[in-house]
Amino acid sequence: MSIKDRLLQVQQTIPKHVTLVAVSKTMPNSAILEAYEAGQRHFGENKVQELTEKQAALPNDIKWHFIGHLQSNKVKFIAPFVDLIEGVDSLKLLKEINKQALKNNRIQRCLLQFFIADEETKFGLNREEATEIIEAITKESLKAVEICGVMGMATYTDNEDQIKSEFRQLKSIFDELKTDFFSDNAAFQIISMGMSGDYSLAIAEGSNQVRIGSTIFGVRVYNT
Ligand SMILES: *Cc1c(COP(=O)(O)O)cnc(C)c1O
């Protein structure tokens, strides 16, 4: 099946209010263009160098999502153009994003990444750390960042009950933060959860943004 057909198939399983981010990491520009020509505009990448090269070569109206672990010293390379930084997991990183956004005369949209999985390898904040970061935005006057919601990854497991309960946890974190800090802020509205293997469960638990790679583009081959 072509990328276009797989993309259309995925789109048919996603309700209208859910944003589809096509995760194109490791995929060539030709694959991204095929999805682009089928109407896809949101793409996700997790490596800074790969993203900057693709951004320079591909159409300007693509909305690039940075979905990986972002090192502070690399923010400057993507700050001129990145639409949404999904993985804010420290105040240090957010301060650097603010600094680079100011330099580029932009307001940088970001998500707070939460640790919900039962795995040691996944990055993310807990509720207390997130509160500290949100309070620091006002205290330190970080005016060039806009927190648009939350992001998280469930454990890689066959246990659907566990996955559901992790997604439910992220949804309730979102609801609490909305009530406590963002009740009059319309920008705070994204719940980014769900990948190829678990996006239907995520949508059932309240996701409104899914990040789907292999179901659209096929399996990834890593050259290590
Ligand atoms: C790779 C990746 C995805 C997409 O994974 P698939 O299983 O290929 O859909 C989604 N989110 C993040 C953060 C990723 O790194």
PDB file of C-alpha atoms and ligand atoms in Angstrom:
ATOM      1  CA  MET A   1       0.000   0.000   0.000  1.00  0.00           C
ATOM      2  CA  SER A   2       1.241   3.537  -0.765  1.00  0.00           C
ATOM      3  CA  ILE A   3       1.993   6.149   1.900  1.00  0.00           C
ATOM      4  CA  LYS A   4      -0.977   8.105   0.607  1.00  0.00           C
ATOM      5  CA  ASP A   5      -3.330   5.148   1.041  1.00  0.00           C
ATOM      6  CA  ARG A   6      -2.030   4.358   4.522  1.00  0.00           C
ATOM      7  CA  LEU A   7      -2.377   8.004   5.496  1.00  0.00           C
ATOM      8  CA  LEU A   8      -5.973   8.125   4.271  1.00  0.00           C
ATOM      9  CA  GLN A   9      -6.695   4.900   6.123  1.00  0.00           C
ATOM     10  CA  VAL A  10      -5.322   6.341   9.373  1.00  0.00           C
ATOM     11  CA  GLN A  11      -7.245   9.599   8.856  1.00  0.00           C
ATOM     12  CA  GLN A  12     -10.471   7.596   8.601  1.00  0.00           C
ATOM     13  CA  THR A  13      -9.912   6.167  12.077  1.00  0.00           C
ATOM     14  CA  ILE A  14      -9.326   9.571  13.683  1.00  0.00           C
ATOM     15  CA  PRO A  15     -12.149  11.925  14.690  1.00  0.00           C
ATOM     16  CA  LYS A  16     -12.143  15.470  13.263  1.00  0.00           C
ATOM     17  CA  HIS A  17     -11.113  17.158  16.526  1.00  0.00           C
ATOM     18  CA  VAL A  18      -7.886  15.105  16.720  1.00  0.00           C
ATOM     19  CA  THR A  19      -4.754  16.502  15.034  1.00  0.00           C
ATOM     20  CA  LEU A  20      -2.683  13.925  13.198  1.00  0.00           C
ATOM     21  CA  VAL A  21       1.072  14.442  13.408  1.00  0.00           C
ATOM     22  CA  ALA A  22       2.819  12.228  10.855  1.00  0.00           C
ATOM     23  CA  VAL A  23       6.065  11.132  12.496  1.00  0.00           C
ATOM     24  CA  SER A  24       8.595  11.171   9.660  1.00  0.00           C
ATOM     25  CA  LYS A  25      11.835  10.567  11.597  1.00  0.00           C
ATOM     26  CA  THR A  26      14.348   8.515   9.559  1.00  0.00           C
ATOM     27  CA  MET A  27      12.108   8.802   6.469  1.00  0.00           C
ATOM     28  CA  PRO A  28      13.375  10.425   3.253  1.00  0.00           C
ATOM     29  CA  ASN A  29      12.031  13.711   1.905  1.00  0.00           C
ATOM     30  CA  SER A  30      10.273  11.820  -0.897  1.00  0.00           C
ATOM     31  CA  ALA A  31       8.120  10.000   1.667  1.00  0.00           C
ATOM     32  CA  ILE A  32       7.247  13.262   3.421  1.00  0.00           C
ATOM     33  CA  LEU A  33       6.334  14.864   0.094  1.00  0.00           C
ATOM     34  CA  GLU A  34       4.042  11.980  -0.723  1.00  0.00           C
ATOM     35  CA  ALA A  35       2.147  12.546   2.521  1.00  0.00           C
ATOM     36  CA  TYR A  36       2.257  16.323   1.953  1.00  0.00           C
ATOM     37  CA  GLU A  37       0.732  15.945  -1.483  1.00  0.00           C
ATOM     38  CA  ALA A  38      -2.058  13.896   0.075  1.00  0.00           C
ATOM     39  CA  GLY A  39      -2.817  16.920   2.273  1.00  0.00           C
ATOM     40  CA  GLN A  40      -0.819  16.179   5.438  1.00  0.00           C
ATOM     41  CA  ARG A  41       0.720  19.306   7.030  1.00  0.00           C
ATOM     42  CA  HIS A  42       1.828  18.349  10.571  1.00  0.00           C
ATOM     43  CA  PHE A  43       5.037  16.323  10.699  1.00  0.00           C
ATOM     44  CA  GLY A  44       7.060  15.172  13.716  1.00  0.00           C
ATOM     45  CA  GLU A  45      10.827  14.753  13.994  1.00  0.00           C
ATOM     46  CA  ASN A  46      13.044  13.887  16.950  1.00  0.00           C
ATOM     47  CA  LYS A  47      16.569  14.815  15.808  1.00  0.00           C
ATOM     48  CA  VAL A  48      17.620  18.447  15.472  1.00  0.00           C
ATOM     49  CA  GLN A  49      19.976  18.039  12.526  1.00  0.00           C
ATOM     50  CA  GLU A  50      17.588  15.830  10.590  1.00  0.00           C
ATOM     51  CA  LEU A  51      14.770  18.309  11.198  1.00  0.00           C
ATOM     52  CA  THR A  52      16.749  21.367  10.052  1.00  0.00           C
ATOM     53  CA  GLU A  53      17.845  19.609   6.871  1.00  0.00           C
ATOM     54  CA  LYS A  54      14.309  18.512   6.059  1.00  0.00           C
ATOM     55  CA  GLN A  55      12.836  21.928   6.861  1.00  0.00           C
ATOM     56  CA  ALA A  56      15.261  23.609   4.462  1.00  0.00           C
ATOM     57  CA  ALA A  57      14.407  21.218   1.637  1.00  0.00           C
ATOM     58  CA  LEU A  58      10.641  20.831   2.023  1.00  0.00           C
ATOM     59  CA  PRO A  59       7.599  23.132   1.561  1.00  0.00           C
ATOM     60  CA  ASN A  60       7.353  26.149   3.847  1.00  0.00           C
ATOM     61  CA  ASP A  61       3.834  25.563   5.065  1.00  0.00           C
ATOM     62  CA  ILE A  62       4.715  22.314   6.831  1.00  0.00           C
ATOM     63  CA  LYS A  63       4.108  22.546  10.571  1.00  0.00           C
ATOM     64  CA  TRP A  64       7.080  20.855  12.212  1.00  0.00           C
ATOM     65  CA  HIS A  65       6.704  19.289  15.630  1.00  0.00           C
ATOM     66  CA  PHE A  66       9.808  18.503  17.624  1.00  0.00           C
ATOM     67  CA  ILE A  67       8.880  15.338  19.507  1.00  0.00           C
ATOM     68  CA  GLY A  68      12.180  14.127  20.946  1.00  0.00           C
ATOM     69  CA  HIS A  69      14.371  14.965  23.872  1.00  0.00           C
ATOM     70  CA  LEU A  70      15.697  18.455  23.127  1.00  0.00           C
ATOM     71  CA  GLN A  71      19.073  19.572  24.451  1.00  0.00           C
ATOM     72  CA  SER A  72      19.242  23.243  25.438  1.00  0.00           C
ATOM     73  CA  ASN A  73      22.317  23.893  23.309  1.00  0.00           C
ATOM     74  CA  LYS A  74      20.438  22.822  20.177  1.00  0.00           C
ATOM     75  CA  VAL A  75      17.305  24.930  20.566  1.00  0.00           C
ATOM     76  CA  LYS A  76      18.814  27.720  18.454  1.00  0.00           C
ATOM     77  CA  PHE A  77      18.847  25.549  15.331  1.00  0.00           C
ATOM     78  CA  ILE A  78      15.099  24.925  15.284  1.00  0.00           C
ATOM     79  CA  ALA A  79      13.910  28.155  16.981  1.00  0.00           C
ATOM     80  CA  PRO A  80      13.431  30.077  13.698  1.00  0.00           C
ATOM     81  CA  PHE A  81      10.723  27.773  12.390  1.00  0.00           C
ATOM     82  CA  VAL A  82       9.531  24.954  14.671  1.00  0.00           C
ATOM     83  CA  ASP A  83       5.746  25.034  15.183  1.00  0.00           C
ATOM     84  CA  LEU A  84       5.489  23.062  18.413  1.00  0.00           C
ATOM     85  CA  ILE A  85       8.152  21.790  20.806  1.00  0.00           C
ATOM     86  CA  GLU A  86       6.424  18.811  22.383  1.00  0.00           C
ATOM     87  CA  GLY A  87       9.004  17.752  24.867  1.00  0.00           C
ATOM     88  CA  VAL A  88       9.622  20.476  27.443  1.00  0.00           C
ATOM     89  CA  ASP A  89      10.899  18.605  30.475  1.00  0.00           C
ATOM     90  CA  SER A  90      12.905  21.196  32.416  1.00  0.00           C
ATOM     91  CA  LEU A  91      12.914  24.879  33.318  1.00  0.00           C
ATOM     92  CA  LYS A  92      16.426  25.195  31.935  1.00  0.00           C
ATOM     93  CA  LEU A  93      15.173  24.077  28.536  1.00  0.00           C
ATOM     94  CA  LEU A  94      12.145  26.366  28.664  1.00  0.00           C
ATOM     95  CA  LYS A  95      14.352  29.371  29.510  1.00  0.00           C
ATOM     96  CA  GLU A  96      16.565  28.655  26.526  1.00  0.00           C
ATOM     97  CA  ILE A  97      13.508  28.282  24.287  1.00  0.00           C
ATOM     98  CA  ASN A  98      12.296  31.666  25.553  1.00  0.00           C
ATOM     99  CA  LYS A  99      15.671  33.260  24.827  1.00  0.00           C
ATOM    100  CA  GLN A 100      15.845  31.888  21.287  1.00  0.00           C
ATOM    101  CA  ALA A 101      12.208  32.774  20.599  1.00  0.00           C
ATOM    102  CA  LEU A 102      12.951  36.392  21.569  1.00  0.00           C
ATOM    103  CA  LYS A 103      15.916  36.450  19.189  1.00  0.00           C
ATOM    104  CA  ASN A 104      13.681  35.212  16.397  1.00  0.00           C
ATOM    105  CA  ASN A 105      10.853  37.547  17.302  1.00  0.00           C
ATOM    106  CA  ARG A 106       8.489  34.614  17.752  1.00  0.00           C
ATOM    107  CA  ILE A 107       6.188  33.198  20.397  1.00  0.00           C
ATOM    108  CA  GLN A 108       7.241  29.570  20.703  1.00  0.00           C
ATOM    109  CA  ARG A 109       4.425  27.095  21.273  1.00  0.00           C
ATOM    110  CA  CYS A 110       5.397  24.243  23.634  1.00  0.00           C
ATOM    111  CA  LEU A 111       3.932  21.240  25.417  1.00  0.00           C
ATOM    112  CA  LEU A 112       4.991  20.018  28.842  1.00  0.00           C
ATOM    113  CA  GLN A 113       6.112  16.414  28.620  1.00  0.00           C
ATOM    114  CA  PHE A 114       4.968  14.171  31.460  1.00  0.00           C
ATOM    115  CA  PHE A 115       6.390  10.919  32.652  1.00  0.00           C
ATOM    116  CA  ILE A 116       3.482   8.469  32.763  1.00  0.00           C
ATOM    117  CA  ALA A 117       5.126   5.195  31.723  1.00  0.00           C
ATOM    118  CA  ASP A 118       6.404   2.379  33.835  1.00  0.00           C
ATOM    119  CA  GLU A 119       9.823   2.597  32.149  1.00  0.00           C
ATOM    120  CA  GLU A 120      13.080   4.192  33.159  1.00  0.00           C
ATOM    121  CA  THR A 121      14.008   5.398  29.696  1.00  0.00           C
ATOM    122  CA  LYS A 122      11.202   7.887  29.070  1.00  0.00           C
ATOM    123  CA  PHE A 123      11.787  11.552  29.782  1.00  0.00           C
ATOM    124  CA  GLY A 124       9.243  13.777  31.417  1.00  0.00           C
ATOM    125  CA  LEU A 125       8.017  15.790  34.359  1.00  0.00           C
ATOM    126  CA  ASN A 126       5.894  14.900  37.328  1.00  0.00           C
ATOM    127  CA  ARG A 127       3.047  17.106  38.584  1.00  0.00           C
ATOM    128  CA  GLU A 128       5.222  19.039  41.087  1.00  0.00           C
ATOM    129  CA  GLU A 129       7.983  19.794  38.597  1.00  0.00           C
ATOM    130  CA  ALA A 130       5.384  21.011  36.124  1.00  0.00           C
ATOM    131  CA  THR A 131       3.893  23.349  38.723  1.00  0.00           C
ATOM    132  CA  GLU A 132       7.324  24.842  39.403  1.00  0.00           C
ATOM    133  CA  ILE A 133       7.881  25.436  35.700  1.00  0.00           C
ATOM    134  CA  ILE A 134       4.477  27.033  35.193  1.00  0.00           C
ATOM    135  CA  GLU A 135       4.990  29.331  38.173  1.00  0.00           C
ATOM    136  CA  ALA A 136       8.451  30.280  36.893  1.00  0.00           C
ATOM    137  CA  ILE A 137       6.966  31.439  33.582  1.00  0.00           C
ATOM    138  CA  THR A 138       5.255  34.313  35.365  1.00  0.00           C
ATOM    139  CA  LYS A 139       7.947  34.919  37.983  1.00  0.00           C
ATOM    140  CA  GLU A 140      10.767  35.057  35.472  1.00  0.00           C
ATOM    141  CA  SER A 141       8.630  36.730  32.855  1.00  0.00           C
ATOM    142  CA  LEU A 142       9.179  34.196  30.082  1.00  0.00           C
ATOM    143  CA  LYS A 143       7.008  36.056  27.604  1.00  0.00           C
ATOM    144  CA  ALA A 144       8.087  34.343  24.392  1.00  0.00           C
ATOM    145  CA  VAL A 145       6.882  30.860  25.279  1.00  0.00           C
ATOM    146  CA  GLU A 146       3.306  29.677  25.188  1.00  0.00           C
ATOM    147  CA  ILE A 147       2.368  26.451  26.957  1.00  0.00           C
ATOM    148  CA  CYS A 148      -0.270  24.815  24.753  1.00  0.00           C
ATOM    149  CA  GLY A 149      -0.846  21.576  26.629  1.00  0.00           C
ATOM    150  CA  VAL A 150       0.691  18.266  27.610  1.00  0.00           C
ATOM    151  CA  MET A 151       2.418  15.321  25.967  1.00  0.00           C
ATOM    152  CA  GLY A 152       3.208  11.822  27.154  1.00  0.00           C
ATOM    153  CA  MET A 153       4.070   8.302  26.094  1.00  0.00           C
ATOM    154  CA  ALA A 154       2.574   5.153  27.542  1.00  0.00           C
ATOM    155  CA  THR A 155       4.589   2.089  28.435  1.00  0.00           C
ATOM    156  CA  TYR A 156       5.444  -0.180  25.520  1.00  0.00           C
ATOM    157  CA  THR A 157       3.367  -3.172  26.580  1.00  0.00           C
ATOM    158  CA  ASP A 158       0.513  -5.452  25.466  1.00  0.00           C
ATOM    159  CA  ASN A 159      -1.369  -4.686  28.651  1.00  0.00           C
ATOM    160  CA  GLU A 160      -4.200  -2.454  27.441  1.00  0.00           C
ATOM    161  CA  ASP A 161      -5.454  -1.726  30.941  1.00  0.00           C
ATOM    162  CA  GLN A 162      -2.079  -0.350  31.885  1.00  0.00           C
ATOM    163  CA  ILE A 163      -1.874   1.798  28.736  1.00  0.00           C
ATOM    164  CA  LYS A 164      -5.384   3.136  29.325  1.00  0.00           C
ATOM    165  CA  SER A 165      -4.650   4.012  32.920  1.00  0.00           C
ATOM    166  CA  GLU A 166      -1.474   5.877  31.905  1.00  0.00           C
ATOM    167  CA  PHE A 167      -3.379   7.875  29.294  1.00  0.00           C
ATOM    168  CA  ARG A 168      -6.110   8.569  31.832  1.00  0.00           C
ATOM    169  CA  GLN A 169      -3.425   9.865  34.183  1.00  0.00           C
ATOM    170  CA  LEU A 170      -2.172  12.326  31.558  1.00  0.00           C
ATOM    171  CA  LYS A 171      -5.716  13.472  30.810  1.00  0.00           C
ATOM    172  CA  SER A 172      -6.319  14.171  34.491  1.00  0.00           C
ATOM    173  CA  ILE A 173      -3.028  16.071  34.755  1.00  0.00           C
ATOM    174  CA  PHE A 174      -4.182  18.184  31.818  1.00  0.00           C
ATOM    175  CA  ASP A 175      -7.562  18.830  33.481  1.00  0.00           C
ATOM    176  CA  GLU A 176      -5.952  19.830  36.777  1.00  0.00           C
ATOM    177  CA  LEU A 177      -3.468  22.178  35.131  1.00  0.00           C
ATOM    178  CA  LYS A 178      -6.251  23.712  33.052  1.00  0.00           C
ATOM    179  CA  THR A 179      -8.265  24.400  36.198  1.00  0.00           C
ATOM    180  CA  ASP A 180      -5.355  25.576  38.328  1.00  0.00           C
ATOM    181  CA  PHE A 181      -3.402  27.712  35.866  1.00  0.00           C
ATOM    182  CA  PHE A 182      -4.953  28.000  32.407  1.00  0.00           C
ATOM    183  CA  SER A 183      -8.713  28.303  32.885  1.00  0.00           C
ATOM    184  CA  ASP A 184      -8.854  31.567  30.917  1.00  0.00           C
ATOM    185  CA  ASN A 185      -6.136  30.611  28.437  1.00  0.00           C
ATOM    186  CA  ALA A 186      -7.578  29.175  25.220  1.00  0.00           C
ATOM    187  CA  ALA A 187      -4.125  28.211  23.922  1.00  0.00           C
ATOM    188  CA  PHE A 188      -3.766  25.531  26.599  1.00  0.00           C
ATOM    189  CA  GLN A 189      -5.796  22.838  24.854  1.00  0.00           C
ATOM    190  CA  ILE A 190      -3.550  20.090  23.429  1.00  0.00           C
ATOM    191  CA  ILE A 191      -3.376  16.571  24.854  1.00  0.00           C
ATOM    192  CA  SER A 192      -0.724  14.856  22.722  1.00  0.00           C
ATOM    193  CA  MET A 193      -0.869  11.121  23.347  1.00  0.00           C
ATOM    194  CA  GLY A 194      -1.060   8.034  21.175  1.00  0.00           C
ATOM    195  CA  MET A 195       1.300   6.436  18.647  1.00  0.00           C
ATOM    196  CA  SER A 196       0.844   3.720  15.990  1.00  0.00           C
ATOM    197  CA  GLY A 197       0.269   0.943  18.503  1.00  0.00           C
ATOM    198  CA  ASP A 198      -1.997   2.711  20.958  1.00  0.00           C
ATOM    199  CA  TYR A 199      -3.635   5.764  19.388  1.00  0.00           C
ATOM    200  CA  SER A 200      -7.185   4.376  19.462  1.00  0.00           C
ATOM    201  CA  LEU A 201      -6.887   3.816  23.210  1.00  0.00           C
ATOM    202  CA  ALA A 202      -5.434   7.313  23.582  1.00  0.00           C
ATOM    203  CA  ILE A 203      -8.304   8.951  21.683  1.00  0.00           C
ATOM    204  CA  ALA A 204     -10.810   7.042  23.816  1.00  0.00           C
ATOM    205  CA  GLU A 205      -9.075   8.478  26.897  1.00  0.00           C
ATOM    206  CA  GLY A 206      -9.211  12.067  25.640  1.00  0.00           C
ATOM    207  CA  SER A 207      -6.272  12.602  23.302  1.00  0.00           C
ATOM    208  CA  ASN A 208      -6.728  15.366  20.743  1.00  0.00           C
ATOM    209  CA  GLN A 209      -3.328  14.987  19.069  1.00  0.00           C
ATOM    210  CA  VAL A 210      -1.776  11.703  17.953  1.00  0.00           C
ATOM    211  CA  ARG A 211       1.779  11.124  16.704  1.00  0.00           C
ATOM    212  CA  ILE A 212       1.811   8.312  14.169  1.00  0.00           C
ATOM    213  CA  GLY A 213       4.872   7.088  12.297  1.00  0.00           C
ATOM    214  CA  SER A 214       5.187   3.456  11.274  1.00  0.00           C
ATOM    215  CA  THR A 215       1.514   2.922  10.413  1.00  0.00           C
ATOM    216  CA  ILE A 216       1.858   5.671   7.785  1.00  0.00           C
ATOM    217  CA  PHE A 217       5.452   5.335   6.602  1.00  0.00           C
ATOM    218  CA  GLY A 218       6.283   1.693   7.320  1.00  0.00           C
ATOM    219  CA  VAL A 219       8.906   0.349   9.685  1.00  0.00           C
ATOM    220  CA  ARG A 220      11.929   2.494  10.409  1.00  0.00           C
ATOM    221  CA  VAL A 221      15.446   1.353   9.628  1.00  0.00           C
ATOM    222  CA  TYR A 222      18.084   2.899  11.876  1.00  0.00           C
ATOM    223  CA  ASN A 223      21.653   3.108  10.587  1.00  0.00           C
ATOM    224  CA  THR A 224      23.713   2.947  13.739  1.00  0.00           C
TER     225      THR A 224
HETATM  226  C1  LIG B   1       8.759   7.670  17.048  1.00  0.00           C
HETATM  227  C2  LIG B   1       7.767   8.393  17.883  1.00  0.00           C
HETATM  228  C3  LIG B   1       6.387   8.312  17.611  1.00  0.00           C
HETATM  229  C4  LIG B   1       5.786   7.468  16.499  1.00  0.00           C
HETATM  230  O1  LIG B   1       5.959   6.109  16.732  1.00  0.00           O
HETATM  231  P1  LIG B   1       5.203   4.993  15.841  1.00  0.00           P
HETATM  232  O2  LIG B   1       5.115   3.823  16.740  1.00  0.00           O
HETATM  233  O3  LIG B   1       6.068   4.761  14.653  1.00  0.00           O
HETATM  234  O4  LIG B   1       3.884   5.532  15.460  1.00  0.00           O
HETATM  235  C5  LIG B   1       5.528   9.055  18.407  1.00  0.00           C
HETATM  236  N1  LIG B   1       5.980   9.817  19.415  1.00  0.00           N
HETATM  237  C6  LIG B   1       7.292   9.922  19.705  1.00  0.00           C
HETATM  238  C7  LIG B   1       7.712  10.785  20.822  1.00  0.00           C
HETATM  239  C8  LIG B   1       8.223   9.215  18.954  1.00  0.00           C
HETATM  240  O5  LIG B   1       9.522   9.321  19.253  1.00  0.00           O
END
